[in-house]
Coordinates of C-alpha atoms in Angstrom, one line a residue:
M1 CA 107.1 66.2 130.4
A2 CA 108.1 69.2 128.2
P3 CA 105.3 71.4 126.9
K4 CA 103.6 70.3 123.6
Q5 CA 105.3 71.2 120.5
K6 CA 103.8 72.1 117.1
I7 CA 106.3 71.4 114.2
I8 CA 106.9 71.2 110.6
I9 CA 109.5 69.0 109.2
D10 CA 111.1 70.0 106.0
T11 CA 113.0 66.7 104.8
D12 CA 114.4 65.0 101.8
P13 CA 113.9 61.3 102.7
G14 CA 116.9 59.5 103.0
V15 CA 117.3 56.7 105.5
D16 CA 118.0 58.9 108.5
D17 CA 115.1 61.3 107.5
I18 CA 112.7 58.3 107.6
L19 CA 113.9 57.6 111.2
A20 CA 113.3 61.3 112.3
L21 CA 109.7 61.3 110.8
L22 CA 108.9 57.8 112.4
L23 CA 110.3 59.1 115.8
A24 CA 108.0 62.1 115.6
L25 CA 105.1 60.2 114.4
S26 CA 105.4 57.7 117.3
A27 CA 105.4 60.4 120.0
S28 CA 102.7 61.1 122.3
P29 CA 100.1 63.6 121.1
E30 CA 100.7 65.3 124.5
E31 CA 104.4 65.9 123.3
L32 CA 103.9 66.8 119.8
D33 CA 101.8 68.1 117.0
L34 CA 103.2 67.2 113.6
A35 CA 101.5 69.9 111.4
M36 CA 103.2 69.1 108.3
I37 CA 106.0 67.4 106.2
S38 CA 107.4 69.6 103.8
V39 CA 109.3 67.6 101.0
T40 CA 112.3 68.8 99.0
Y41 CA 115.0 67.3 96.8
G42 CA 118.3 66.3 98.5
N43 CA 119.4 62.6 99.0
V44 CA 117.7 61.6 95.9
P45 CA 115.4 63.7 93.4
L46 CA 112.2 65.0 94.7
Q47 CA 109.8 62.4 93.3
S48 CA 111.8 59.7 95.2
C49 CA 111.9 61.6 98.4
L50 CA 108.0 62.0 98.1
K51 CA 107.4 58.5 97.1
N52 CA 109.4 57.6 100.3
V53 CA 107.2 59.6 102.3
V54 CA 103.9 58.4 100.9
A55 CA 105.4 54.6 101.3
M56 CA 106.3 55.3 104.8
F57 CA 102.4 56.2 105.6
H58 CA 101.7 52.9 103.4
V59 CA 103.8 50.9 105.8
L60 CA 102.5 52.3 108.9
E61 CA 98.8 51.5 108.0
K62 CA 100.0 47.8 107.5
E63 CA 102.0 48.2 110.7
M64 CA 99.1 49.2 113.0
A65 CA 96.7 46.8 111.3
W66 CA 99.3 44.0 112.0
R67 CA 99.6 45.5 115.6
K68 CA 96.0 45.4 116.2
S69 CA 95.4 41.8 114.5
T70 CA 98.2 40.5 117.3
G71 CA 96.8 42.3 120.3
R72 CA 99.3 45.1 120.5
P73 CA 98.8 48.8 121.0
E74 CA 98.6 50.7 117.5
G75 CA 100.8 53.4 118.6
F76 CA 101.8 56.3 116.1
E77 CA 99.2 58.4 118.0
V78 CA 100.6 61.8 116.8
M79 CA 100.0 60.8 113.1
K80 CA 96.2 59.9 114.2
A81 CA 96.0 63.1 115.8
S82 CA 97.4 65.4 113.4
K83 CA 96.9 63.5 109.9
P84 CA 99.9 66.0 108.9
I85 CA 99.7 67.6 105.7
V86 CA 102.3 66.5 103.2
A87 CA 103.4 69.4 100.7
V88 CA 105.8 69.2 97.7
G89 CA 108.4 71.6 97.5
A90 CA 111.6 72.5 95.7
E91 CA 113.1 70.5 92.8
H92 CA 116.6 72.0 92.7
P93 CA 118.7 74.5 94.6
L94 CA 118.3 78.3 94.3
L95 CA 121.3 78.9 92.3
E96 CA 123.6 75.9 92.2
E97 CA 123.8 72.6 90.4
L98 CA 121.7 69.6 91.7
L99 CA 123.6 67.4 94.2
M100 CA 122.3 63.9 95.3
A101 CA 123.6 61.4 97.6
D102 CA 122.3 58.2 95.9
Y103 CA 125.9 56.8 96.3
F104 CA 125.0 56.7 99.9
H105 CA 121.3 56.1 100.2
G106 CA 120.6 53.9 97.1
I107 CA 119.1 55.2 93.7
D108 CA 115.6 55.6 95.4
G109 CA 116.9 56.8 98.7
L110 CA 116.0 53.8 100.9
H111 CA 118.2 51.3 99.1
N112 CA 115.8 49.9 96.6
V113 CA 113.4 49.1 99.2
H114 CA 110.5 49.5 96.8
D115 CA 111.7 46.6 94.6
A116 CA 112.5 44.4 97.6
Y117 CA 109.1 44.9 99.1
P118 CA 106.5 45.7 96.3
H119 CA 103.7 44.8 98.6
L120 CA 104.9 47.5 100.9
S121 CA 105.0 50.3 98.3
P122 CA 102.1 52.2 97.2
A123 CA 100.3 52.0 93.9
D124 CA 101.4 54.7 91.5
T125 CA 98.1 56.4 91.8
W126 CA 99.7 58.4 94.7
K127 CA 101.0 60.8 92.4
S128 CA 97.7 62.2 91.9
L129 CA 97.1 63.2 95.3
F130 CA 99.8 65.9 94.7
F131 CA 100.1 66.6 90.9
E132 CA 97.6 67.3 88.2
G133 CA 97.6 65.1 85.2
G134 CA 99.1 66.2 81.9
D135 CA 95.8 67.4 80.4
G136 CA 94.8 69.2 83.9
S137 CA 92.6 66.2 85.0
V138 CA 93.2 64.5 88.0
E139 CA 93.7 60.5 88.1
A140 CA 91.5 58.7 90.5
A141 CA 93.2 58.1 93.7
T142 CA 92.1 57.3 97.4
S143 CA 93.2 59.9 99.8
S144 CA 95.1 58.5 102.5
S145 CA 93.6 58.2 106.0
L146 CA 96.9 59.0 107.8
F147 CA 98.1 62.5 106.2
T148 CA 96.6 65.3 104.1
P149 CA 98.0 65.6 100.8
S150 CA 98.4 69.2 99.2
K151 CA 98.9 70.5 95.7
V152 CA 100.1 73.9 97.2
P153 CA 103.9 74.3 97.0
A154 CA 105.5 73.5 100.2
H155 CA 106.9 77.1 100.9
K156 CA 103.5 78.5 100.7
E157 CA 101.9 75.9 102.9
I158 CA 104.8 76.9 105.6
L159 CA 103.7 80.4 105.1
R160 CA 100.0 79.7 105.5
L161 CA 100.5 77.7 108.7
L162 CA 102.6 80.5 110.2
K163 CA 100.0 83.0 109.5
E164 CA 97.0 81.1 110.7
N165 CA 98.6 80.2 113.8
P166 CA 99.7 82.5 116.8
A167 CA 103.1 83.8 116.4
D168 CA 106.0 81.5 118.1
T169 CA 104.1 78.6 118.2
I170 CA 105.3 76.6 115.3
S171 CA 108.9 75.3 115.1
I172 CA 110.4 74.0 111.6
L173 CA 112.7 71.2 111.9
A174 CA 114.8 71.5 108.6
V175 CA 116.8 68.2 107.8
G176 CA 117.4 68.7 104.3
P177 CA 118.8 71.3 102.0
L178 CA 117.2 74.6 103.0
T179 CA 115.8 75.6 99.9
N180 CA 111.9 75.5 101.0
V181 CA 112.9 77.4 104.0
A182 CA 114.7 80.2 102.0
L183 CA 111.8 80.3 99.5
A184 CA 109.3 81.1 102.4
A185 CA 111.4 83.4 103.8
A186 CA 112.0 85.5 100.6
E187 CA 108.5 85.4 99.8
D188 CA 107.2 87.1 103.0
P189 CA 109.9 87.5 105.6
E190 CA 107.5 88.7 108.2
T191 CA 105.2 85.9 108.2
F192 CA 108.4 83.6 108.1
L193 CA 109.5 85.3 111.3
R194 CA 106.3 84.4 113.1
V195 CA 108.2 80.8 113.7
K196 CA 108.9 79.8 117.2
E197 CA 112.4 78.3 116.3
L198 CA 114.1 77.1 112.9
V199 CA 115.9 73.8 114.0
V200 CA 118.6 73.0 111.4
M201 CA 120.5 69.7 110.9
G202 CA 123.4 71.3 108.9
G203 CA 126.9 72.2 108.7
A204 CA 130.3 71.3 110.0
V205 CA 131.6 74.1 112.4
Q206 CA 134.6 72.5 114.2
C207 CA 134.9 68.9 112.4
Q208 CA 135.3 67.6 109.0
G209 CA 132.6 67.9 106.4
N210 CA 130.9 64.7 104.9
V211 CA 130.9 65.8 101.2
T212 CA 133.8 67.8 101.1
P213 CA 136.5 68.4 103.6
V214 CA 134.8 71.4 105.2
A215 CA 130.9 71.0 104.0
E216 CA 128.2 69.0 105.1
F217 CA 125.5 67.7 102.6
N218 CA 122.4 69.8 103.3
C219 CA 124.6 73.2 103.3
Y220 CA 126.5 72.1 100.3
A221 CA 123.6 71.2 98.4
D222 CA 122.0 74.8 98.5
S223 CA 124.5 77.1 100.2
V224 CA 122.8 80.1 99.2
A225 CA 119.6 78.9 100.8
A226 CA 121.5 78.4 103.8
A227 CA 123.1 81.5 103.9
R228 CA 119.7 83.8 103.2
V229 CA 118.2 81.8 106.3
Y230 CA 121.2 82.3 108.5
A231 CA 121.3 86.0 107.6
L232 CA 117.9 86.3 109.4
T233 CA 119.6 85.8 112.7
A234 CA 121.6 89.2 112.3
H235 CA 120.3 92.4 113.5
L236 CA 121.5 93.5 109.8
P237 CA 120.6 90.7 107.7
E238 CA 122.4 92.5 104.7
S239 CA 125.8 92.0 106.3
T240 CA 125.8 88.3 105.7
M241 CA 123.6 87.8 102.8
P242 CA 125.2 85.9 99.8
P243 CA 125.8 87.7 96.5
I244 CA 123.0 87.2 94.1
P245 CA 123.4 87.5 90.3
E246 CA 121.2 90.6 89.1
N247 CA 118.9 88.2 86.7
M248 CA 117.8 86.5 90.1
A249 CA 114.8 88.6 90.9
S250 CA 113.0 85.8 92.4
L251 CA 115.5 86.3 95.4
P252 CA 115.0 89.8 96.9
P253 CA 116.9 91.4 99.5
Y254 CA 115.0 91.5 103.0
P255 CA 113.5 94.7 103.8
S256 CA 116.0 97.1 105.8
K257 CA 113.9 96.9 109.0
L258 CA 112.5 93.4 110.0
S259 CA 110.6 93.4 113.5
K260 CA 112.5 90.5 114.9
R261 CA 115.6 88.3 114.3
L262 CA 115.2 84.5 113.5
K263 CA 115.7 81.9 116.5
L264 CA 117.9 79.4 114.9
A265 CA 119.0 76.4 116.5
L266 CA 121.9 74.5 114.6
F267 CA 122.7 70.7 115.0
P268 CA 126.0 70.2 112.8
L269 CA 128.0 67.3 112.4
D270 CA 129.8 68.4 115.4
I271 CA 127.1 66.9 117.6
T272 CA 125.1 64.6 115.3
T273 CA 127.9 62.4 114.1
P274 CA 128.7 60.9 117.6
H275 CA 124.9 59.9 118.0
L276 CA 125.2 56.3 116.4
I277 CA 123.4 53.4 115.9
G278 CA 125.7 50.2 115.5
K279 CA 125.0 47.2 112.9
S280 CA 124.8 44.8 116.0
F281 CA 122.7 46.7 118.3
F282 CA 120.1 47.3 115.5
A283 CA 120.0 43.8 114.7
E284 CA 119.6 42.6 118.2
K285 CA 116.8 45.1 118.8
I286 CA 114.8 44.6 115.6
Q287 CA 115.0 40.8 115.1
L288 CA 112.1 39.9 117.4
A289 CA 109.8 42.2 115.7
I290 CA 110.9 40.8 112.3
D291 CA 110.3 37.4 113.4
E292 CA 106.8 38.1 114.6
G293 CA 105.9 39.7 111.1
S294 CA 106.0 43.4 111.6
P295 CA 105.7 45.2 108.1
L296 CA 107.5 48.3 109.8
A297 CA 110.6 46.4 111.2
Q298 CA 110.9 44.3 107.6
W299 CA 111.0 47.8 105.8
V300 CA 113.2 49.8 108.1
S301 CA 115.5 46.7 108.4
H302 CA 116.2 46.5 104.6
F303 CA 117.3 49.9 104.1
L304 CA 119.2 49.9 107.5
V305 CA 121.0 46.9 106.6
G306 CA 121.6 48.4 103.2
T307 CA 123.2 51.5 104.9
F308 CA 125.4 49.4 107.3
N309 CA 127.0 47.3 104.1
K310 CA 127.5 50.6 102.3
I311 CA 129.1 51.9 105.4
E312 CA 131.1 48.8 105.6
E313 CA 132.3 49.1 102.2
M314 CA 133.6 52.7 102.6
M315 CA 135.4 51.9 105.9
D316 CA 139.1 51.3 106.3
G317 CA 139.5 49.7 109.6
D318 CA 137.9 46.8 111.3
D319 CA 135.3 48.7 113.5
E320 CA 131.7 47.9 113.3
P321 CA 129.7 49.8 110.9
A322 CA 127.4 52.5 112.5
L323 CA 124.9 55.0 111.1
S324 CA 125.0 58.5 112.6
L325 CA 121.4 59.6 113.7
H326 CA 122.0 63.0 112.1
D327 CA 118.3 64.0 111.6
P328 CA 116.4 62.1 114.2
L329 CA 118.4 64.0 116.8
T330 CA 116.7 67.2 115.9
V331 CA 113.3 65.6 116.7
W332 CA 114.7 64.2 120.2
Y333 CA 115.6 67.9 120.8
I334 CA 112.0 69.1 120.5
L335 CA 110.6 66.3 122.3
T336 CA 113.3 66.7 125.2
H337 CA 113.7 70.5 124.6
D338 CA 113.8 71.5 128.4
D339 CA 116.4 68.7 129.3
P340 CA 119.4 70.7 130.9
A341 CA 121.6 68.2 129.0
W342 CA 121.2 70.2 126.0
K343 CA 124.2 72.3 125.9
L344 CA 125.1 75.6 124.1
P345 CA 128.1 78.0 124.2
A346 CA 128.1 80.9 126.5
K347 CA 126.6 82.9 123.6
P348 CA 125.1 82.8 120.3
E349 CA 127.8 82.6 117.5
D350 CA 128.5 84.4 114.5
I351 CA 128.6 81.5 111.9
R352 CA 128.6 82.3 108.3
I353 CA 128.3 80.2 105.2
E354 CA 130.7 80.4 102.3
T355 CA 128.8 80.6 99.0
T356 CA 131.3 81.6 96.4
G357 CA 134.7 80.0 97.3
Q358 CA 136.3 77.6 94.7
W359 CA 136.9 74.8 97.1
T360 CA 134.8 75.9 100.3
R361 CA 131.3 76.3 99.3
G362 CA 129.0 75.3 102.2
M363 CA 131.8 75.7 104.7
H364 CA 130.6 77.0 108.1
I365 CA 132.9 79.9 109.2
L366 CA 133.3 80.5 112.8
D367 CA 135.6 83.4 114.1
S368 CA 137.9 81.6 116.8
R369 CA 140.4 84.6 117.1
G370 CA 138.8 85.4 120.5
K371 CA 138.9 89.3 119.8
T372 CA 136.6 91.5 121.8
K373 CA 133.8 93.3 120.1
P374 CA 134.0 96.9 121.3
A375 CA 130.4 97.7 121.3
E376 CA 129.3 94.3 123.0
A377 CA 128.8 95.9 126.7
A378 CA 126.7 98.9 125.2
A379 CA 124.7 96.3 123.1
V380 CA 123.5 94.6 126.3
L381 CA 122.0 97.8 127.5
S382 CA 120.5 98.8 124.1
D383 CA 116.7 98.6 123.1
D384 CA 117.8 98.3 119.5
V385 CA 121.3 97.9 118.6
R386 CA 120.5 99.1 115.0
E387 CA 120.1 102.8 115.9
D388 CA 121.7 103.2 119.3
P389 CA 124.2 106.0 119.1
K390 CA 126.3 104.5 121.7
V391 CA 126.4 101.3 119.7
L392 CA 127.0 102.9 116.5
T393 CA 130.1 105.0 118.1
L394 CA 131.8 101.7 119.1
D395 CA 130.7 99.4 116.5
D396 CA 132.6 100.3 113.3
V397 CA 136.3 99.0 113.9
P398 CA 138.8 100.3 111.5
G399 CA 140.1 97.5 109.3
D400 CA 137.1 95.2 110.2
T401 CA 135.5 95.4 106.6
M402 CA 133.5 92.3 107.1
G403 CA 132.0 93.0 110.4
W404 CA 133.4 90.3 112.5
L405 CA 134.1 92.6 115.2
S406 CA 130.7 94.2 115.1
V407 CA 127.2 93.6 117.2
R408 CA 125.1 94.8 114.6
K409 CA 126.5 92.9 111.7
G410 CA 127.0 88.9 111.6
N411 CA 124.8 86.0 112.3
R412 CA 123.6 84.9 115.7
I413 CA 123.3 81.2 115.8
N414 CA 122.6 78.8 118.8
R415 CA 125.0 76.0 118.0
Y416 CA 124.0 72.8 120.1
I417 CA 127.2 71.1 121.5
G418 CA 125.9 68.5 124.2
S419 CA 123.0 66.3 124.3
P420 CA 121.1 64.0 127.0
G421 CA 123.3 61.1 125.9
E422 CA 124.7 59.5 122.7
D423 CA 123.9 55.9 123.8
L424 CA 120.6 56.9 125.4
F425 CA 119.6 58.1 122.3
R426 CA 119.7 54.9 120.2
E427 CA 117.8 53.1 122.9
V428 CA 115.0 55.9 122.9
L429 CA 114.7 55.5 119.0
M430 CA 114.4 52.0 118.9
K431 CA 111.8 51.6 121.6
Q432 CA 109.7 54.3 120.7
I433 CA 109.4 53.3 117.0
F434 CA 109.1 49.7 117.3
G435 CA 107.9 49.3 121.1

């Protein structure tokens, strides 16, 4: 078993986001400590995303009571051990217009599950756990026994947890637009770089996008945030920072010398899309739990069936509809981190994000020309490539104005290209969440 991981999940639920959260919460406490769920806008507006998180805990409370009453193990030990913080983040992108995916996930993000199953939705008093009343008072509400609500902005809670824990002990799984993560990095870059690893579900590197021909939803939704976060993987972050209007003083440049680079694990559509759960497979696995009265099975089945129906509407052929498990794959990676079947390219890649293109916003650009970087051999032997005279002498290539052939400039992204198994994952997901 891999060593225990402490994580923050930054999310915009969303169908596959909820599956990712359920997978994390149903893990063993020896595997995982879920310190916080950081909520952002994305698939639907922020308030809907937050309601979906609170509703998930409400359903899990009923699920554990049902399991106990029927003599089953309650499960969800990570949730009981961690009682994770839930914090509310950004309502909109740093610079761009708000983009939503309610055409795919339904107007509430979960195919109107709150209307279909009102008894599985929390009373509206949940809002007072996170927001002050209009007159400054707080409405009466009962705190959840399963999570710890916070009235502190999510990016500040991220920084607090990173500061209060030893460096390199907390990983962040970012499965929505990267706005909350970018805000934390902008406010206190050195504290943010105490993160062990930032695991990003985003981008389309060598495949088609899912919101434009070249862009994936999360990175298209806030391309500036993504570009700023990716820049922290560079030796010289300024080399890939996006242009920012002068009136955006809240987004300062990073300090000229940071103590370390960000370790970023990227899970783009290239690897997440083939990890599918099909309509008939899901129906077969879930039906017994529904028949026996599982509240969780009823709740999840509603929005997954709604998703399969939506996919079927959008399909041209006769293939069975299937949902790509984009966000849950990042949780599986954390749980099985040391499995040698997780594959990377031979070395980190210089992947950059377009933020100003007329047609290419959010595009992930990888230099596939195969050209040699003249300073690469010298960089391997260098203690600090930013100041090493041998590196500096070789690194500035005439005509290379964008620094694609530089070892000091450009991002250094760990893009995952292989997993322990596409068919295996759907089996693991269903067994772990539903037993």
